[in-house]
mmCIF file of C-alpha atoms and ligand atoms in Angstrom:
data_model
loop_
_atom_site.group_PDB
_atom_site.id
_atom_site.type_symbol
_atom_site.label_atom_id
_atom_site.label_comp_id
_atom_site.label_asym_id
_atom_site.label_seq_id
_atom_site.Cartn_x
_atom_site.Cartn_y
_atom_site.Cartn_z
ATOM 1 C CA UNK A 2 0.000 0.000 0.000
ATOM 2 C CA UNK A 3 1.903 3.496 -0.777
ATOM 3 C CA UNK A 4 0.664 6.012 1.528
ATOM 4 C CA UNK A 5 0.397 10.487 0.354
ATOM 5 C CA UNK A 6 0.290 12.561 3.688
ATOM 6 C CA UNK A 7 -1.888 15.343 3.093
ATOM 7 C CA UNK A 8 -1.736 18.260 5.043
ATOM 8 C CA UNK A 9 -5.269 18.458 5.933
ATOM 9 C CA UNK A 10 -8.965 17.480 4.550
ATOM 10 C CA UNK A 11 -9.071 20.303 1.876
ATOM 11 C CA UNK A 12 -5.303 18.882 0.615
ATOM 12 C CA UNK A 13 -6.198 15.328 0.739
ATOM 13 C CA UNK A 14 -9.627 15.983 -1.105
ATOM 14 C CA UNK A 15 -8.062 18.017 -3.840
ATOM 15 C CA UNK A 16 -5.008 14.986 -4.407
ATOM 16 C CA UNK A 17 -7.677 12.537 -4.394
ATOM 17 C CA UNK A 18 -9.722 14.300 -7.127
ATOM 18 C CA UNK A 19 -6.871 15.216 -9.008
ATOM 19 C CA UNK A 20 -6.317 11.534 -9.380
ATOM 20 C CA UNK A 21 -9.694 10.559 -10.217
ATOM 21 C CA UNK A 22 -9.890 13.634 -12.933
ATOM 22 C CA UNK A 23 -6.709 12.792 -14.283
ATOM 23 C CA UNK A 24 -8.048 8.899 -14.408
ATOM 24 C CA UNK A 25 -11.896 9.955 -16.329
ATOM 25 C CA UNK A 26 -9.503 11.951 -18.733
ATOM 26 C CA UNK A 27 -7.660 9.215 -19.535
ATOM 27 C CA UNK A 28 -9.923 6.617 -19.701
ATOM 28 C CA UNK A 29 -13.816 7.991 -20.256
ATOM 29 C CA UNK A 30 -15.480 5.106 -19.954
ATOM 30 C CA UNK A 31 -13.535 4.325 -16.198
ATOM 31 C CA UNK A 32 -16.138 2.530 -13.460
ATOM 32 C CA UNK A 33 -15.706 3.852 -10.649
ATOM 33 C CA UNK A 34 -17.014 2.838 -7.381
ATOM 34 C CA UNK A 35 -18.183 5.672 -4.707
ATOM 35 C CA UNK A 36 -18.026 5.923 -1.457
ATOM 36 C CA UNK A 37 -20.642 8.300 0.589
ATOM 37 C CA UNK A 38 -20.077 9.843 4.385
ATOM 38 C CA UNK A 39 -18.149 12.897 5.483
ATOM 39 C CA UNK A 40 -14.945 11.800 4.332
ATOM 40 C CA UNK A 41 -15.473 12.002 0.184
ATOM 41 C CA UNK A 42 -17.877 15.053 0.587
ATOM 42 C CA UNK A 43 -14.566 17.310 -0.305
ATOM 43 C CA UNK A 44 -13.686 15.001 -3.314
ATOM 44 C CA UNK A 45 -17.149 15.820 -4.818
ATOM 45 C CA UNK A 46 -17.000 19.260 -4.450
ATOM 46 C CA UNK A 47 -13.528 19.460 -6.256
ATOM 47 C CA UNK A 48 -14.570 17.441 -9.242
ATOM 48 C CA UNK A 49 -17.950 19.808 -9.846
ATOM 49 C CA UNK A 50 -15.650 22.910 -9.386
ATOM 50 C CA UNK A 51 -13.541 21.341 -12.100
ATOM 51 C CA UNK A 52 -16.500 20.185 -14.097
ATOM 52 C CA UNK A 53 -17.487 23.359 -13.850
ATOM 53 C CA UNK A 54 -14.538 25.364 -14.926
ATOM 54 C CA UNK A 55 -12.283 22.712 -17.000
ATOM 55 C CA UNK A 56 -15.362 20.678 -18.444
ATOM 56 C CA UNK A 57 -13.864 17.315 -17.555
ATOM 57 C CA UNK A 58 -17.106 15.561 -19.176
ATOM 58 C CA UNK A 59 -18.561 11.882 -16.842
ATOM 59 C CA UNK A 60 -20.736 11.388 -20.367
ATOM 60 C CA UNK A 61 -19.074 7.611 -20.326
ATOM 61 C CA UNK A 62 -18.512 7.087 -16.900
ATOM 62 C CA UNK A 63 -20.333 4.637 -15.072
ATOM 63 C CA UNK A 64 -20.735 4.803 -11.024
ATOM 64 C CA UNK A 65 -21.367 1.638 -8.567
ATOM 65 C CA UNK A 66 -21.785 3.234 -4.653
ATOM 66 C CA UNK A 67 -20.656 1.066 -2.351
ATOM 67 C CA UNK A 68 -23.882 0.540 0.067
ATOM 68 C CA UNK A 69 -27.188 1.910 0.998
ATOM 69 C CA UNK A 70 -29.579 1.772 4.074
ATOM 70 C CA UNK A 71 -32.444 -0.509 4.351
ATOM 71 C CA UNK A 72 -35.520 1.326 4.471
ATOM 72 C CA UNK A 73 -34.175 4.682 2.633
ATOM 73 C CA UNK A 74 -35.778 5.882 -0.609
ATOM 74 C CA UNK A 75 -33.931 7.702 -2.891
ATOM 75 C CA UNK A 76 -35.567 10.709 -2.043
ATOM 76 C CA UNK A 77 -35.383 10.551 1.507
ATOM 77 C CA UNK A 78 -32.266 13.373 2.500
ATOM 78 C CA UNK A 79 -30.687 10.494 4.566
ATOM 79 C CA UNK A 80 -30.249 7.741 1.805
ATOM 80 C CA UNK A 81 -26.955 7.283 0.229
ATOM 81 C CA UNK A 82 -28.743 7.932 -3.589
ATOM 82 C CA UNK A 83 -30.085 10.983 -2.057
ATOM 83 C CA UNK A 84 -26.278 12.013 -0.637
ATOM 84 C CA UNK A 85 -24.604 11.076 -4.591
ATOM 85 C CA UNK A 86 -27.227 12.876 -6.301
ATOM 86 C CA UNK A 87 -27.237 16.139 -4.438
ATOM 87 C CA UNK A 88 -23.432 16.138 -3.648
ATOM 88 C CA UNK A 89 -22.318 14.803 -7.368
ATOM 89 C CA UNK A 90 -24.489 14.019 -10.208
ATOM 90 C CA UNK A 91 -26.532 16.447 -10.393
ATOM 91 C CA UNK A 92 -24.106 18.551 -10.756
ATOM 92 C CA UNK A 93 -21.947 17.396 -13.475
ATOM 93 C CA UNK A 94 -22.956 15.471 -16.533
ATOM 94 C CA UNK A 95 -23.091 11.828 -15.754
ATOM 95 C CA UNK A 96 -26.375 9.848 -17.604
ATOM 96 C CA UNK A 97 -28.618 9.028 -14.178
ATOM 97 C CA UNK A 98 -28.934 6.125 -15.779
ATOM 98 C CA UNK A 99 -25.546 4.753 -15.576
ATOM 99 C CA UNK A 100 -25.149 5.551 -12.102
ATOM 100 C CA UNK A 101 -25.841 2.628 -9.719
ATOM 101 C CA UNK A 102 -26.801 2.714 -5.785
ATOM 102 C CA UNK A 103 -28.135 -0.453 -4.520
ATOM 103 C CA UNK A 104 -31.769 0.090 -4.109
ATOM 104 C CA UNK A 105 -32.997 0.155 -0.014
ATOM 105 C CA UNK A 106 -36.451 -0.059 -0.243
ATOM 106 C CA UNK A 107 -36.970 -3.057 -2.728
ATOM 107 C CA UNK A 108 -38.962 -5.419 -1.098
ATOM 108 C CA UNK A 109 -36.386 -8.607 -1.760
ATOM 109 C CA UNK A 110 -33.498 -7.136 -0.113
ATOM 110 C CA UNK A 111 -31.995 -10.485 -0.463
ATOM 111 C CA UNK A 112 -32.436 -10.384 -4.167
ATOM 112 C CA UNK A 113 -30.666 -6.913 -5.030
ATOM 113 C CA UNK A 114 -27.812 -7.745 -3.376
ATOM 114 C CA UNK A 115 -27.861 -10.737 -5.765
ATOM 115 C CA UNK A 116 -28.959 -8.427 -8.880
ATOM 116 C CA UNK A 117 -26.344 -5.844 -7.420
ATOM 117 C CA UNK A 118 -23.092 -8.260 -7.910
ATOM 118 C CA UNK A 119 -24.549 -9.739 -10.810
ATOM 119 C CA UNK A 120 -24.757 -6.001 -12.464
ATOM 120 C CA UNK A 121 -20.686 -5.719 -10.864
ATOM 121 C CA UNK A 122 -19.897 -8.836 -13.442
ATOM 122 C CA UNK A 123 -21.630 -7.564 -16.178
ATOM 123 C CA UNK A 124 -20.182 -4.724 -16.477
ATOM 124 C CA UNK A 125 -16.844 -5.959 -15.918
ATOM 125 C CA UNK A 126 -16.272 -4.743 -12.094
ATOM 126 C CA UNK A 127 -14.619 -1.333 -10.762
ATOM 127 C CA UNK A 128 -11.628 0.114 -12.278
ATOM 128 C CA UNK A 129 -11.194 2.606 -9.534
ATOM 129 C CA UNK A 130 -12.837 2.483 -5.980
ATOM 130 C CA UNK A 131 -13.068 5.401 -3.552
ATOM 131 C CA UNK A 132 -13.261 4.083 -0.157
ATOM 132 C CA UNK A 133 -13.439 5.684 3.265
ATOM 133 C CA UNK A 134 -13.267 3.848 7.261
ATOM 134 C CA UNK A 135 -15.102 3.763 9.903
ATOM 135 C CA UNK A 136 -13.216 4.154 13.170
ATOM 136 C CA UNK A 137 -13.315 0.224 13.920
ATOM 137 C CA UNK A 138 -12.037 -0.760 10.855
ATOM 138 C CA UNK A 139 -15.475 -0.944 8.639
ATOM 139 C CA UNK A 140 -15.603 -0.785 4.685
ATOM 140 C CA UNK A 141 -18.350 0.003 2.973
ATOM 141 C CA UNK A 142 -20.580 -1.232 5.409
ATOM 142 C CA UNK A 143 -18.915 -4.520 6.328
ATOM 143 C CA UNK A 144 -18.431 -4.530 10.256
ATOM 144 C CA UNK A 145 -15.561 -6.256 11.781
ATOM 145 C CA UNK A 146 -16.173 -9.649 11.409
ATOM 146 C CA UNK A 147 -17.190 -9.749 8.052
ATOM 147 C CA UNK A 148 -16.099 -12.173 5.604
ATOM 148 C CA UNK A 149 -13.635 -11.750 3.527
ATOM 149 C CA UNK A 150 -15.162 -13.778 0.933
ATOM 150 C CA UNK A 151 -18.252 -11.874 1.089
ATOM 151 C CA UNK A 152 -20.315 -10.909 -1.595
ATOM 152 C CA UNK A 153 -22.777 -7.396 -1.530
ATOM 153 C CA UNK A 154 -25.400 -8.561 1.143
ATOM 154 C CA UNK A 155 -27.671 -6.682 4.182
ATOM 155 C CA UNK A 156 -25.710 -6.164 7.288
ATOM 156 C CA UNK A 157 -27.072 -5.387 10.883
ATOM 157 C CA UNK A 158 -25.024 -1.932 11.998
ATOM 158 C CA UNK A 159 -23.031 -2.152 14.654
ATOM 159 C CA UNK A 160 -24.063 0.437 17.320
ATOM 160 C CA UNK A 161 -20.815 2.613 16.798
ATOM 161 C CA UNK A 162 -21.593 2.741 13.408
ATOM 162 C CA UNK A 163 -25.158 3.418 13.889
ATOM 163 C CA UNK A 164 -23.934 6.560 16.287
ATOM 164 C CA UNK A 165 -21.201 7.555 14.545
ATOM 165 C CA UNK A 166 -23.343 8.630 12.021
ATOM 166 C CA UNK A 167 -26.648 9.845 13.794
ATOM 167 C CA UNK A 168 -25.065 13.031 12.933
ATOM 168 C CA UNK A 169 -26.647 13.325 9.927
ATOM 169 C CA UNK A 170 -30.163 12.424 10.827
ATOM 170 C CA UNK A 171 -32.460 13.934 13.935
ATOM 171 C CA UNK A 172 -31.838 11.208 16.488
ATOM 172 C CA UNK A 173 -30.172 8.298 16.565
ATOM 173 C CA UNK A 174 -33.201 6.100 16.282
ATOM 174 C CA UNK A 175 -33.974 7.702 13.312
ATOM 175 C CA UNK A 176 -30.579 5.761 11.808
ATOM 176 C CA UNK A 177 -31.917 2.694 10.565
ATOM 177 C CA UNK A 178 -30.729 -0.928 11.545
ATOM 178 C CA UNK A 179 -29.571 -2.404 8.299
ATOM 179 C CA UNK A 180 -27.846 -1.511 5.502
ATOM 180 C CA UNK A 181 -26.741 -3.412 2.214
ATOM 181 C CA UNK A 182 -23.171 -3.231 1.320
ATOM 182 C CA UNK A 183 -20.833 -4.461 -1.502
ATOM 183 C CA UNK A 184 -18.839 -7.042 0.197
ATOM 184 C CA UNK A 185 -15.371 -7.170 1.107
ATOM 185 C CA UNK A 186 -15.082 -9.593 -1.784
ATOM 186 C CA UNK A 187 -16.635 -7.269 -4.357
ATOM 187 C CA UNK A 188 -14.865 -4.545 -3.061
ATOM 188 C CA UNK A 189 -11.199 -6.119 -3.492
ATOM 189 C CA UNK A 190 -12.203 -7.087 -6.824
ATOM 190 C CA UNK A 191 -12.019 -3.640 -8.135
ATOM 191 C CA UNK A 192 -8.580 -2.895 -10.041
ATOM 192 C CA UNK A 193 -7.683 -0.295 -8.076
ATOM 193 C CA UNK A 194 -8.473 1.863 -4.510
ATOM 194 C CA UNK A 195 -8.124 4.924 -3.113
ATOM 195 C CA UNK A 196 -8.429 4.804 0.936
ATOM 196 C CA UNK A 197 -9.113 8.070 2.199
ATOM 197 C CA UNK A 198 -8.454 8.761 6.064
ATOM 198 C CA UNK A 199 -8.715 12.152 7.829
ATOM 199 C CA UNK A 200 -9.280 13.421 10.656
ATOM 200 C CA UNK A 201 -7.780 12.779 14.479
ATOM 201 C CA UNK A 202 -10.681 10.266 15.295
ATOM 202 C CA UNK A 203 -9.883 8.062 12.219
ATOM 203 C CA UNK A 204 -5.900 7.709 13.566
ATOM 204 C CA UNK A 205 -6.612 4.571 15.387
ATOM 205 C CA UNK A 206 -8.034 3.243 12.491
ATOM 206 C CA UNK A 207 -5.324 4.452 10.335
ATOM 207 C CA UNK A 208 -2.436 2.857 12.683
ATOM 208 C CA UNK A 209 -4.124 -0.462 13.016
ATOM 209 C CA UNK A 210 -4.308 -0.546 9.442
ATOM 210 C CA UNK A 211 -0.854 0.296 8.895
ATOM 211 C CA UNK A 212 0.601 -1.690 11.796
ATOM 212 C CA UNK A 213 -1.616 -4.703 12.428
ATOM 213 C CA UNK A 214 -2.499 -8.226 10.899
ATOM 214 C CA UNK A 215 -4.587 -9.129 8.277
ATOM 215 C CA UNK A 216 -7.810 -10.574 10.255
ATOM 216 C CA UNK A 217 -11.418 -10.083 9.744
ATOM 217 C CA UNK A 218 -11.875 -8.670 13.002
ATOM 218 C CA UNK A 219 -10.362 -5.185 11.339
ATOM 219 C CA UNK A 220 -12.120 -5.381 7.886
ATOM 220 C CA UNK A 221 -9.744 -2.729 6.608
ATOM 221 C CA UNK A 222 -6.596 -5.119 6.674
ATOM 222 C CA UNK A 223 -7.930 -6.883 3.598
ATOM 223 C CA UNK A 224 -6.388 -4.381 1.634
ATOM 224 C CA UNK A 225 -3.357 -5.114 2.242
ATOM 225 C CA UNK A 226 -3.593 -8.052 0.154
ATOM 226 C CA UNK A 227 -4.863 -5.992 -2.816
ATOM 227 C CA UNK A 228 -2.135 -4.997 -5.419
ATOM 228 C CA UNK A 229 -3.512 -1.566 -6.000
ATOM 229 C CA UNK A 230 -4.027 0.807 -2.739
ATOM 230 C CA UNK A 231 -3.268 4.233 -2.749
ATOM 231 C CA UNK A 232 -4.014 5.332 0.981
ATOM 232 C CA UNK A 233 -4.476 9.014 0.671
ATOM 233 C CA UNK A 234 -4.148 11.062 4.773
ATOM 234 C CA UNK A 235 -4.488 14.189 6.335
ATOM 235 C CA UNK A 236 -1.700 14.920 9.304
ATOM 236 C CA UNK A 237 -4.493 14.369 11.832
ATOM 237 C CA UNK A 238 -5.199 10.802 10.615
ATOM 238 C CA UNK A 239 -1.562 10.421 10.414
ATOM 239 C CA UNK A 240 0.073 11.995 13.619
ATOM 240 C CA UNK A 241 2.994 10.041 15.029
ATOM 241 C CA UNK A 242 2.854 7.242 12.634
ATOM 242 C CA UNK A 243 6.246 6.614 10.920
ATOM 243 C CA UNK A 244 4.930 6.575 7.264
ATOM 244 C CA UNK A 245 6.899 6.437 4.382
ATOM 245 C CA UNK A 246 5.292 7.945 0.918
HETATM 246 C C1 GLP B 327 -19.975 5.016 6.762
HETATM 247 C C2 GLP B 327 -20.013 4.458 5.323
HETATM 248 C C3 GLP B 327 -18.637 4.118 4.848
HETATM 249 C C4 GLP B 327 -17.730 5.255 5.244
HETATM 250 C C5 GLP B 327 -17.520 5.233 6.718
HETATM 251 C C6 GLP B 327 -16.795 6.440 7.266
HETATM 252 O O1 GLP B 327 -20.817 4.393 7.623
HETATM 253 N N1 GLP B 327 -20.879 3.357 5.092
HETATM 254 O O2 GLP B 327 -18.654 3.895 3.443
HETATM 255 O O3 GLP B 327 -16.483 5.138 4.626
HETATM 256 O O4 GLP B 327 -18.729 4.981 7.408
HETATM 257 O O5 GLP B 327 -17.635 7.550 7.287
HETATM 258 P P1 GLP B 327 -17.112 9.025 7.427
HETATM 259 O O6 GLP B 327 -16.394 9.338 6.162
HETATM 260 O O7 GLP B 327 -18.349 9.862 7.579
HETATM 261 O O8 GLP B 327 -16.233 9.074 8.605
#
């Protein structure tokens, strides 16, 4: 895994979407997988600033997010398709139609996490993924103990997870319970990942990653069997970890 020390969250979202313009002008058909939460919310803004000014065109580009709540519609403010349209697409020109969030309120849950991995194949899977972490370790939504042969499936949240991010709703009961989520499987299948950590309550996370084993207890440590990880952090994440870039 090579490792860029940002110098805080505005640096580290600007080299992140650097990277991922520089990647859609290269290649303008690129997948790429998306990642909601605080953490990318700076990466968005940067690419519909350039969109905006340099007219780096998502025409071709297809989009897989990583997970959605159980229970959200898309036009509830809280859902993840909610989050991408209002923080991304609708503000650069991506076809709706070729962007993908698994869908929360489907009555077979159990069945679009099927139809979700079987779109993933047909399309080839995820050149580039943009991935954030929850404090214990958590990808996408796949809580320590996950699998790493896991597929996209519903998860139960783990309470931490559930408060962490009662932020964004009115009370934490509001958060729902369940949540479908690639799987740690899907996720390392993509070609390549950008980890992005920030902030001084993601350092823990950031030096177990870094400095522990590989074990599904810390769902994060997967990726250091992947060929292809670009860990992208801001001083905060990183403070007092010997890093080498
Ligand atoms: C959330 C999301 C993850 C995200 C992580 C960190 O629950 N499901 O995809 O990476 O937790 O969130 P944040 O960036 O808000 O700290």
């Amino acid at each position: 895994m090579r490792i860029i020390e940002a110098t805080d969250y505005q640096d580290m979202s600007k080299i992140a979407a650097d990277y991922i313009i520089e990647k859609v002008n290269q290649f303008p058909k690129i997948k790429l997988g998306l990642a909601t939460g605080g953490t990318p919310m700076g990466i968005y803004s940067n690419l519909i600033a350039d969109h905006q000014k340099n007219g780096t065109s998502y025409r071709g580009v297809m989009t897989f997010n990583l997970d959605e709540y159980v229970g959200l519609s898309g036009d509830n403010p809280n859902s993840y398709r909610y989050y991408m349209n209002h923080n991304l697409f609708n503000h650069i020109d991506i076809q709706m139609n070729n962007t993908f969030v698994p869908r929360g309120t489907i009555d077979d849950v159990l069945k679009e996490c099927e139809s979700y991995e079987e779109l993933l194949t047909k399309h080839k899977g995820i050149d580039l993924q943009i991935l954030g972490i929850g404090a214990n370790g958590h990808i996408g939504f796949n809580e320590p103990g996950t699998s790493f042969q896991s597929q996209t499936h519903v998860v139960e949240l783990a309470p931490s997870t559930r408060q962490a991010n009662a932020r964004f709703f009115n009370r934490l009961e509001e958060v729902p319970t369940q949540a479908i989520t690639m799987g740690i499987a899907t996720i390392m299948k993509s070609r390549e990942i950008l980890l992005l950590v920030s902030g001084e309550q993601k350092k823990d996370a950031l030096k177990t990653l870094l400095t522990g084993n590989i074990d599904e207890r810390f769902p994060a440590s997967v990726l250091k069997n992947h060929p292809y990880v670009t860990i992208i952090a801001d001083k905060a994440a990183i403070a007092g970890l010997k890093v080498h870039s």
